[in-house]
Tab-separated table of C-alpha atoms in Angstrom:
chain	number	residue	atom	x	y	z
A	13	MET	CA	-32.225	19.878	51.119
A	14	ALA	CA	-28.219	18.806	50.369
A	15	ALA	CA	-28.602	18.129	46.867
A	16	VAL	CA	-29.373	21.969	46.751
A	17	GLY	CA	-26.556	22.154	48.623
A	18	ALA	CA	-24.513	20.228	46.350
A	19	LEU	CA	-25.465	22.022	43.156
A	20	ALA	CA	-24.574	25.061	44.490
A	21	ARG	CA	-20.816	23.899	45.973
A	22	TRP	CA	-20.848	22.712	42.303
A	23	PRO	CA	-22.023	24.658	39.452
A	24	ARG	CA	-20.700	22.842	36.507
A	25	LEU	CA	-23.487	19.921	37.492
A	26	VAL	CA	-26.067	22.030	36.436
A	27	ALA	CA	-24.036	23.369	33.056
A	28	THR	CA	-26.918	23.590	30.676
A	29	GLY	CA	-25.058	23.271	27.126
A	30	ARG	CA	-22.740	20.448	28.312
A	31	PRO	CA	-23.456	16.528	29.091
A	32	LEU	CA	-23.687	15.586	32.707
A	33	HIS	CA	-20.361	13.505	33.509
A	34	VAL	CA	-20.216	11.175	36.451
A	35	GLY	CA	-17.503	8.780	36.423
A	36	TRP	CA	-14.025	9.465	36.670
A	37	PRO	CA	-12.494	10.489	33.327
A	38	SER	CA	-11.208	8.157	31.124
A	39	TRP	CA	-7.486	8.277	30.756
A	40	ALA	CA	-5.827	6.871	27.236
A	41	GLY	CA	-4.507	3.422	27.890
A	42	HIS	CA	-3.150	-0.038	26.694
A	43	ASN	CA	-6.392	-0.527	24.652
A	44	ARG	CA	-6.057	2.687	22.481
A	45	TRP	CA	-3.681	1.414	20.049
A	46	SER	CA	-4.907	-2.236	20.150
A	47	LYS	CA	-7.924	-0.682	18.899
A	48	VAL	CA	-6.053	1.670	15.892
A	49	ARG	CA	-4.062	-1.551	15.073
A	50	ASN	CA	-6.941	-3.957	14.680
A	51	VAL	CA	-8.852	-1.612	12.861
A	52	LYS	CA	-7.652	0.794	11.402
A	53	GLY	CA	-4.420	-1.538	10.030
A	54	PRO	CA	-6.393	-4.043	7.944
A	55	ARG	CA	-8.926	-1.094	6.697
A	56	ASP	CA	-5.392	0.580	5.512
A	57	LEU	CA	-4.164	-3.110	4.017
A	58	ALA	CA	-6.852	-3.217	2.343
A	59	ARG	CA	-6.843	0.760	0.229
A	60	SER	CA	-3.802	0.394	-0.377
A	61	ARG	CA	-3.995	-2.988	-1.896
A	62	LEU	CA	-6.847	-1.462	-3.999
A	63	PHE	CA	-4.842	1.487	-4.727
A	64	GLN	CA	-2.326	-0.573	-5.956
A	65	ARG	CA	-3.998	-2.695	-8.143
A	66	LEU	CA	-5.841	1.033	-9.719
A	67	SER	CA	-2.313	2.706	-10.485
A	68	LEU	CA	-1.261	-0.546	-12.353
A	69	MET	CA	-4.482	-0.555	-14.355
A	70	LEU	CA	-3.436	3.116	-14.868
A	71	ARG	CA	-0.418	2.361	-16.055
A	72	THR	CA	-1.278	-0.163	-18.057
A	73	ALA	CA	-4.176	1.268	-19.948
A	74	ALA	CA	-1.830	5.066	-20.181
A	75	ARG	CA	1.035	2.608	-21.931
A	76	GLU	CA	-1.473	1.429	-24.136
A	77	GLY	CA	-3.371	4.175	-25.307
A	78	GLY	CA	-1.679	7.167	-24.151
A	79	PRO	CA	-1.744	9.348	-21.524
A	80	ASP	CA	-4.425	11.780	-21.999
A	81	PRO	CA	-7.676	10.546	-20.989
A	82	ALA	CA	-9.906	12.306	-23.597
A	83	LEU	CA	-8.412	10.402	-26.317
A	84	ASN	CA	-7.957	7.109	-24.067
A	85	ALA	CA	-11.498	5.523	-23.788
A	86	GLN	CA	-9.628	2.575	-21.309
A	87	LEU	CA	-7.887	5.274	-19.537
A	88	ALA	CA	-11.320	7.418	-18.539
A	89	ASN	CA	-12.635	4.298	-17.519
A	90	VAL	CA	-9.854	3.424	-15.040
A	91	VAL	CA	-9.918	6.864	-13.762
A	92	GLU	CA	-13.684	7.063	-12.884
A	93	GLN	CA	-13.240	3.963	-11.433
A	94	CYS	CA	-10.061	5.431	-9.235
A	95	ARG	CA	-12.341	8.335	-8.498
A	96	ALA	CA	-15.434	6.111	-7.525
A	97	LYS	CA	-12.756	4.659	-4.898
A	98	ASN	CA	-11.499	8.010	-3.590
A	99	MET	CA	-8.178	7.290	-4.959
A	100	PRO	CA	-6.168	10.742	-4.254
A	101	LYS	CA	-5.439	12.894	-7.927
A	102	ALA	CA	-1.917	12.922	-7.091
A	103	SER	CA	-1.729	9.219	-7.139
A	104	ILE	CA	-3.638	8.952	-10.086
A	105	GLU	CA	-1.648	11.804	-12.072
A	106	ALA	CA	2.193	10.074	-10.985
A	107	ALA	CA	0.559	6.841	-12.233
A	108	ILE	CA	-0.299	8.470	-15.511
A	109	HIS	CA	2.209	10.079	-16.000
A	110	GLY	CA	4.965	7.898	-14.520
A	111	VAL	CA	4.726	5.425	-17.436
A	112	GLY	CA	7.521	6.634	-19.741
A	113	ASN	CA	9.423	8.567	-17.111
A	114	ASP	CA	10.547	6.081	-15.123
A	115	GLY	CA	13.917	6.253	-16.680
A	116	ARG	CA	14.089	2.460	-17.988
A	117	GLY	CA	13.509	3.011	-21.626
A	118	SER	CA	10.776	1.169	-23.155
A	119	ALA	CA	8.417	-1.561	-22.256
A	120	THR	CA	9.960	-3.906	-24.151
A	121	ARG	CA	11.989	-7.000	-22.060
A	122	LEU	CA	14.739	-8.184	-22.998
A	123	ARG	CA	15.607	-11.839	-21.780
A	124	ALA	CA	18.836	-13.340	-22.176
A	125	GLU	CA	20.071	-17.080	-23.100
A	126	GLY	CA	23.177	-18.988	-23.073
A	127	GLY	CA	26.343	-18.143	-23.877
A	128	GLY	CA	29.659	-17.171	-22.080
A	129	ALA	CA	31.968	-19.126	-20.402
A	130	ARG	CA	29.668	-20.916	-17.889
A	131	GLY	CA	26.964	-19.615	-20.069
A	132	ALA	CA	23.935	-17.060	-18.231
A	133	THR	CA	21.607	-20.071	-16.943
A	134	GLY	CA	24.536	-21.940	-15.331
A	135	PRO	CA	25.953	-21.372	-11.504
A	136	SER	CA	26.841	-18.210	-10.084
A	137	GLY	CA	28.780	-19.525	-7.616
A	138	PRO	CA	31.663	-21.798	-6.958
A	139	PRO	CA	30.628	-25.463	-8.673
A	140	ARG	CA	31.346	-27.160	-5.280
A	141	LEU	CA	28.825	-25.161	-3.722
A	142	SER	CA	25.744	-24.769	-6.123
A	143	GLY	CA	23.617	-27.640	-6.868
A	144	GLY	CA	25.096	-30.734	-8.980
A	145	GLY	CA	22.356	-30.295	-11.975
A	146	ALA	CA	22.834	-27.117	-12.834
A	147	ARG	CA	26.637	-27.398	-13.712
A	148	GLY	CA	27.303	-27.038	-16.906
A	149	SER	CA	23.794	-26.540	-18.594
A	150	ALA	CA	25.097	-24.363	-21.369
A	151	GLY	CA	27.099	-27.256	-22.474
A	152	GLY	CA	30.549	-27.565	-24.273
A	153	ARG	CA	33.665	-27.911	-21.537
A	154	GLY	CA	33.597	-25.501	-17.954
A	155	PRO	CA	34.345	-26.737	-14.300
A	156	GLY	CA	32.607	-29.791	-13.486
A	157	ARG	CA	32.678	-31.152	-16.938
A	158	LEU	CA	34.921	-33.924	-17.589
A	159	PRO	CA	36.722	-33.128	-21.134
A	160	GLY	CA	35.890	-35.033	-24.121
């Protein structure tokens, strides 16, 4: 009989559409952030590495065969891989269209060799602070070299 009186006092306990919660309410505590950090962090890191690798493949394919997937079979294949891995469309388009518009000119690389008073391969600091093996590596006379 006491149970009937308790149910009359607390009608929320007999509500039909909601589950019965008997314990204390669970407050957000110190454990919540650690779960986010330890579960979501590695998952986001792996996803970021995957997207970075896919965008590199997109840029390479677009550079070699052009930015149009209809005319570039390799690019179309990489785009399908990106879509299968749920890569955002904006990221795909940015990787494809960002190939020629980065302000660095063509994709050729330049290499400087030797020359100059100290040489391009010589030490960049004062001779006494840099290692003795690299001193005067461009040949000729310079600081740290004996005349002759």
